[in-house]
Amino acid sequence: MLKERYHIVTVVGARPQFIKAAALSRAIACNDRLHEVIVHSGQHYDHNLSGSFFQELEIPAPKYNLGIGSASHNQQMATFIAAFDEILTIENPDLVIVYGDTNTTSAAAIATAKRNIPLAHVEAGLREWNKKIPEEVNKLLTDAVTDIFFCPTQTAVNNLAKVGTVNNVHLTGDISLDLLHSSSATYATKSALQEKYGLEGDYIFMTCHRDRNTDIKENLDSILRAVADLEYQVILPLHPRTANAIDTYGYQSLIGDNIIITEPLGFWTTQSLLKYASLAITDSGGIIKEAYFHRVPTVIIDQQTEWIEAVDEGWATVVGPDYEQIKKAVDSTAIPDIHTNALGDGKCGERIVSTLLSYLDQIA
Ligand code: UD1
């Protein structure tokens, strides 16, 4: 006898996860046989990194916010594991969904596996093959205990196969791109953005927040100097981590006159600025995917990326935090001829929901 309705706990904690949960929660809400409760770890707590996304993307309010806040990685994870364990007792879910590769993701995965509760990982299988990257450790820990894998790309499916993981592996496309494909997309006009941010012509949209670019002083120095020497205006919404680093190192003077700094921006403002940009400079996986969607060439100020498809088609170039390479890549970037929509067609949410239901019916 199949269960009439399954009780699912979704765990989020950091900005990219709110975006992914927004897309999947909409698909889950359309299905009567799934009931979802959202748990927020509290890893991101500033309004413009957290609450604003819940409002703007109309994500159901979290039933719990465990308030783990900022701390060392082990401290964040330990606090969350202990607190989330209690939620698992109260909610007793049929399945837990985690997203991506943050400390929230892997801590939730460990707690769920220890309770023998089925675990679904959205954005499974991505690898950068470098355990020095904190997110890579989170990817490895999470996939080691995942029961059902939702992979955004064929590369991710292949990565899992390389280590013998082939059961319950599903190629779905990238969930965050569902929002961009949807009819609810609400872009600002180019002229409104120009007026609001003082943009005069062609401009670059930039983000920078990875620990290796903020915590290694020389890297931040090279990045800021390179960007200050570009012939473009550059709009740079600043993650608090990067803002702290600039203050700590006294790097305010490295911020060129061509750079327009803003607070972290909402989802649709970010997408609008990206859509009309000539180029993106970023170390964010989310921006790499979104720029690919908008067909905006991207210079990646990181040593590597998991979004191989964007690199292979020529949309993204990996240069690292290197003054000369950043300048060279910006000067030589062109619009590639190929665009295969390799990262998602907007139907990822539907696929995940129907696959989840079949899986739950099968293990019931
Ligand atoms: C985390 C994720 C990263 C993701 C990013 C999205 C990990 C290991 N990293 O990085 O994969 O791309 O979120 O933004 O989980 N801070 C605030 N306010 C906040 C949150 C953080 O000021 O609401 C500051 C604090 O100084 C904190 C620092 O940012 O120490 C870093 O925050 P943390 O959550 O540890 O990592 P992120 O860099 O945001």
mmCIF file of N, CA, C and O and ligand atoms in Angstrom, residues 14-16 42-47 49-50 69-71 73 76 101-104 134-135 138 209-211 239-242 244 284-285, ligand 1:
data_model
loop_
_atom_site.group_PDB
_atom_site.id
_atom_site.type_symbol
_atom_site.label_atom_id
_atom_site.label_comp_id
_atom_site.label_asym_id
_atom_site.label_seq_id
_atom_site.Cartn_x
_atom_site.Cartn_y
_atom_site.Cartn_z
ATOM 1 N N ALA A 14 22.455 29.040 2.642
ATOM 2 C CA ALA A 14 23.249 30.094 2.007
ATOM 3 C C ALA A 14 22.570 30.546 0.714
ATOM 4 O O ALA A 14 21.778 29.800 0.133
ATOM 5 N N ARG A 15 22.904 31.746 0.309
ATOM 6 C CA ARG A 15 22.212 32.405 -0.806
ATOM 7 C C ARG A 15 21.932 31.515 -2.024
ATOM 8 O O ARG A 15 20.784 31.480 -2.485
ATOM 9 N N PRO A 16 22.931 30.779 -2.561
ATOM 10 C CA PRO A 16 22.608 29.987 -3.761
ATOM 11 C C PRO A 16 21.546 28.923 -3.514
ATOM 12 O O PRO A 16 20.822 28.531 -4.434
ATOM 13 N N GLY A 42 20.677 29.029 8.946
ATOM 14 C CA GLY A 42 21.132 30.316 9.490
ATOM 15 C C GLY A 42 22.569 30.634 9.113
ATOM 16 O O GLY A 42 23.150 31.593 9.613
ATOM 17 N N GLN A 43 23.166 29.849 8.179
ATOM 18 C CA GLN A 43 24.554 30.150 7.753
ATOM 19 C C GLN A 43 24.633 31.566 7.188
ATOM 20 O O GLN A 43 25.554 32.310 7.490
ATOM 21 N N HIS A 44 23.705 31.935 6.324
ATOM 22 C CA HIS A 44 23.569 33.331 5.889
ATOM 23 C C HIS A 44 22.402 33.943 6.665
ATOM 24 O O HIS A 44 21.335 33.343 6.773
ATOM 25 N N TYR A 45 22.638 35.126 7.194
ATOM 26 C CA TYR A 45 21.650 35.741 8.089
ATOM 27 C C TYR A 45 21.375 37.202 7.735
ATOM 28 O O TYR A 45 20.362 37.739 8.101
ATOM 29 N N ASP A 46 22.304 37.871 7.015
ATOM 30 C CA ASP A 46 22.032 39.265 6.615
ATOM 31 C C ASP A 46 20.795 39.283 5.721
ATOM 32 O O ASP A 46 20.618 38.380 4.888
ATOM 33 N N HIS A 47 19.988 40.332 5.865
ATOM 34 C CA HIS A 47 18.756 40.384 5.079
ATOM 35 C C HIS A 47 19.041 40.276 3.575
ATOM 36 O O HIS A 47 18.376 39.541 2.857
ATOM 37 N N LEU A 49 21.357 38.800 2.060
ATOM 38 C CA LEU A 49 21.861 37.481 1.627
ATOM 39 C C LEU A 49 20.831 36.386 1.891
ATOM 40 O O LEU A 49 20.999 35.248 1.468
ATOM 41 N N SER A 50 19.783 36.704 2.647
ATOM 42 C CA SER A 50 18.845 35.649 3.061
ATOM 43 C C SER A 50 17.385 36.091 2.932
ATOM 44 O O SER A 50 16.714 35.769 1.946
ATOM 45 N N GLY A 69 24.882 30.818 12.077
ATOM 46 C CA GLY A 69 25.696 32.020 11.879
ATOM 47 C C GLY A 69 27.085 31.744 11.351
ATOM 48 O O GLY A 69 27.360 30.671 10.804
ATOM 49 N N SER A 70 27.968 32.748 11.482
ATOM 50 C CA SER A 70 29.335 32.625 10.976
ATOM 51 C C SER A 70 30.240 32.067 12.070
ATOM 52 O O SER A 70 30.163 32.489 13.219
ATOM 53 N N ALA A 71 31.075 31.117 11.681
ATOM 54 C CA ALA A 71 32.034 30.502 12.616
ATOM 55 C C ALA A 71 33.002 29.698 11.765
ATOM 56 O O ALA A 71 32.900 29.716 10.535
ATOM 57 N N HIS A 73 34.470 26.446 9.882
ATOM 58 C CA HIS A 73 33.673 25.455 9.152
ATOM 59 C C HIS A 73 33.242 24.308 10.069
ATOM 60 O O HIS A 73 32.077 23.902 10.069
ATOM 61 N N GLN A 76 30.570 25.522 12.469
ATOM 62 C CA GLN A 76 29.268 25.680 11.779
ATOM 63 C C GLN A 76 28.602 24.314 11.598
ATOM 64 O O GLN A 76 27.423 24.133 11.883
ATOM 65 N N ASP A 101 26.787 22.623 -2.270
ATOM 66 C CA ASP A 101 28.053 22.195 -1.646
ATOM 67 C C ASP A 101 28.511 23.102 -0.507
ATOM 68 O O ASP A 101 29.701 23.308 -0.308
ATOM 69 N N THR A 102 27.578 23.663 0.239
ATOM 70 C CA THR A 102 28.002 24.521 1.351
ATOM 71 C C THR A 102 28.165 23.678 2.625
ATOM 72 O O THR A 102 27.824 22.495 2.657
ATOM 73 N N ASN A 103 28.626 24.340 3.674
ATOM 74 C CA ASN A 103 28.747 23.635 4.961
ATOM 75 C C ASN A 103 27.381 23.148 5.433
ATOM 76 O O ASN A 103 27.265 22.082 6.045
ATOM 77 N N THR A 104 26.350 23.921 5.150
ATOM 78 C CA THR A 104 24.979 23.502 5.487
ATOM 79 C C THR A 104 24.641 22.183 4.795
ATOM 80 O O THR A 104 24.048 21.276 5.394
ATOM 81 N N PRO A 134 37.071 24.190 0.051
ATOM 82 C CA PRO A 134 36.115 23.718 1.071
ATOM 83 C C PRO A 134 34.853 23.118 0.461
ATOM 84 O O PRO A 134 34.317 22.127 0.970
ATOM 85 N N GLU A 135 34.389 23.702 -0.648
ATOM 86 C CA GLU A 135 33.161 23.196 -1.273
ATOM 87 C C GLU A 135 33.369 21.791 -1.840
ATOM 88 O O GLU A 135 32.433 20.999 -1.913
ATOM 89 N N ASN A 138 32.794 19.383 0.850
ATOM 90 C CA ASN A 138 31.342 19.264 1.063
ATOM 91 C C ASN A 138 30.678 18.401 -0.009
ATOM 92 O O ASN A 138 29.771 17.609 0.282
ATOM 93 N N HIS A 209 33.927 36.356 -4.205
ATOM 94 C CA HIS A 209 33.724 36.048 -2.780
ATOM 95 C C HIS A 209 34.397 34.774 -2.299
ATOM 96 O O HIS A 209 34.335 34.454 -1.114
ATOM 97 N N ARG A 210 35.049 34.020 -3.190
ATOM 98 C CA ARG A 210 35.655 32.742 -2.776
ATOM 99 C C ARG A 210 36.746 32.970 -1.738
ATOM 100 O O ARG A 210 37.497 33.949 -1.847
ATOM 101 N N ASP A 211 36.872 32.049 -0.810
ATOM 102 C CA ASP A 211 37.867 32.238 0.262
ATOM 103 C C ASP A 211 39.270 32.434 -0.297
ATOM 104 O O ASP A 211 40.027 33.249 0.205
ATOM 105 N N HIS A 239 30.094 40.958 -1.636
ATOM 106 C CA HIS A 239 29.784 39.996 -0.573
ATOM 107 C C HIS A 239 30.447 40.499 0.716
ATOM 108 O O HIS A 239 31.560 41.036 0.676
ATOM 109 N N PRO A 240 29.793 40.315 1.887
ATOM 110 C CA PRO A 240 30.386 40.816 3.138
ATOM 111 C C PRO A 240 31.792 40.277 3.395
ATOM 112 O O PRO A 240 32.629 40.963 3.967
ATOM 113 N N ARG A 241 32.034 39.069 2.956
ATOM 114 C CA ARG A 241 33.364 38.469 3.149
ATOM 115 C C ARG A 241 34.442 39.307 2.429
ATOM 116 O O ARG A 241 35.520 39.559 2.959
ATOM 117 N N THR A 242 34.120 39.761 1.206
ATOM 118 C CA THR A 242 35.070 40.549 0.409
ATOM 119 C C THR A 242 35.182 41.957 0.985
ATOM 120 O O THR A 242 36.276 42.529 1.046
ATOM 121 N N ASN A 244 34.833 42.754 4.089
ATOM 122 C CA ASN A 244 35.680 42.625 5.294
ATOM 123 C C ASN A 244 37.152 42.566 4.908
ATOM 124 O O ASN A 244 38.002 43.192 5.551
ATOM 125 N N SER A 284 32.044 32.876 -8.863
ATOM 126 C CA SER A 284 30.830 32.217 -8.380
ATOM 127 C C SER A 284 30.297 31.232 -9.419
ATOM 128 O O SER A 284 30.079 31.605 -10.575
ATOM 129 N N GLY A 285 30.064 29.997 -8.983
ATOM 130 C CA GLY A 285 29.488 29.003 -9.882
ATOM 131 C C GLY A 285 28.114 29.436 -10.379
ATOM 132 O O GLY A 285 27.764 29.231 -11.539
HETATM 133 C C1 UD1 B 1 29.189 30.206 1.433
HETATM 134 C C2 UD1 B 1 29.538 28.855 0.798
HETATM 135 C C3 UD1 B 1 29.872 29.055 -0.669
HETATM 136 C C4 UD1 B 1 28.776 29.834 -1.378
HETATM 137 C C5 UD1 B 1 28.529 31.130 -0.633
HETATM 138 C C6 UD1 B 1 27.424 31.966 -1.280
HETATM 139 C C7 UD1 B 1 30.643 27.264 2.336
HETATM 140 C C8 UD1 B 1 31.917 26.598 2.669
HETATM 141 N N1 UD1 B 1 30.712 28.244 1.422
HETATM 142 O O1 UD1 B 1 30.345 31.015 1.372
HETATM 143 O O2 UD1 B 1 30.022 27.799 -1.280
HETATM 144 O O3 UD1 B 1 29.206 30.114 -2.695
HETATM 145 O O4 UD1 B 1 28.137 30.817 0.705
HETATM 146 O O5 UD1 B 1 27.440 33.280 -0.775
HETATM 147 O O6 UD1 B 1 29.622 26.892 2.872
HETATM 148 N N2 UD1 B 1 28.799 36.894 6.372
HETATM 149 C C9 UD1 B 1 28.041 37.998 6.683
HETATM 150 N N3 UD1 B 1 26.679 37.849 6.654
HETATM 151 C C10 UD1 B 1 26.060 36.685 6.347
HETATM 152 C C11 UD1 B 1 26.839 35.558 6.063
HETATM 153 C C12 UD1 B 1 28.205 35.681 6.070
HETATM 154 O O7 UD1 B 1 28.559 39.064 6.957
HETATM 155 O O8 UD1 B 1 24.820 36.644 6.336
HETATM 156 C C13 UD1 B 1 30.279 37.036 6.367
HETATM 157 C C14 UD1 B 1 30.916 36.628 7.667
HETATM 158 O O9 UD1 B 1 32.043 37.441 7.867
HETATM 159 C C15 UD1 B 1 31.359 35.217 7.370
HETATM 160 C C16 UD1 B 1 31.758 35.316 5.907
HETATM 161 O O10 UD1 B 1 30.825 36.216 5.338
HETATM 162 O O11 UD1 B 1 32.416 34.795 8.191
HETATM 163 C C17 UD1 B 1 31.721 34.007 5.185
HETATM 164 O O12 UD1 B 1 30.415 33.400 5.316
HETATM 165 P P1 UD1 B 1 30.227 31.815 5.146
HETATM 166 O O13 UD1 B 1 28.799 31.470 5.270
HETATM 167 O O14 UD1 B 1 31.213 31.083 6.012
HETATM 168 O O15 UD1 B 1 30.739 31.533 3.680
HETATM 169 P P2 UD1 B 1 30.496 32.293 2.298
HETATM 170 O O16 UD1 B 1 31.773 32.950 1.923
HETATM 171 O O17 UD1 B 1 29.258 33.110 2.292
#
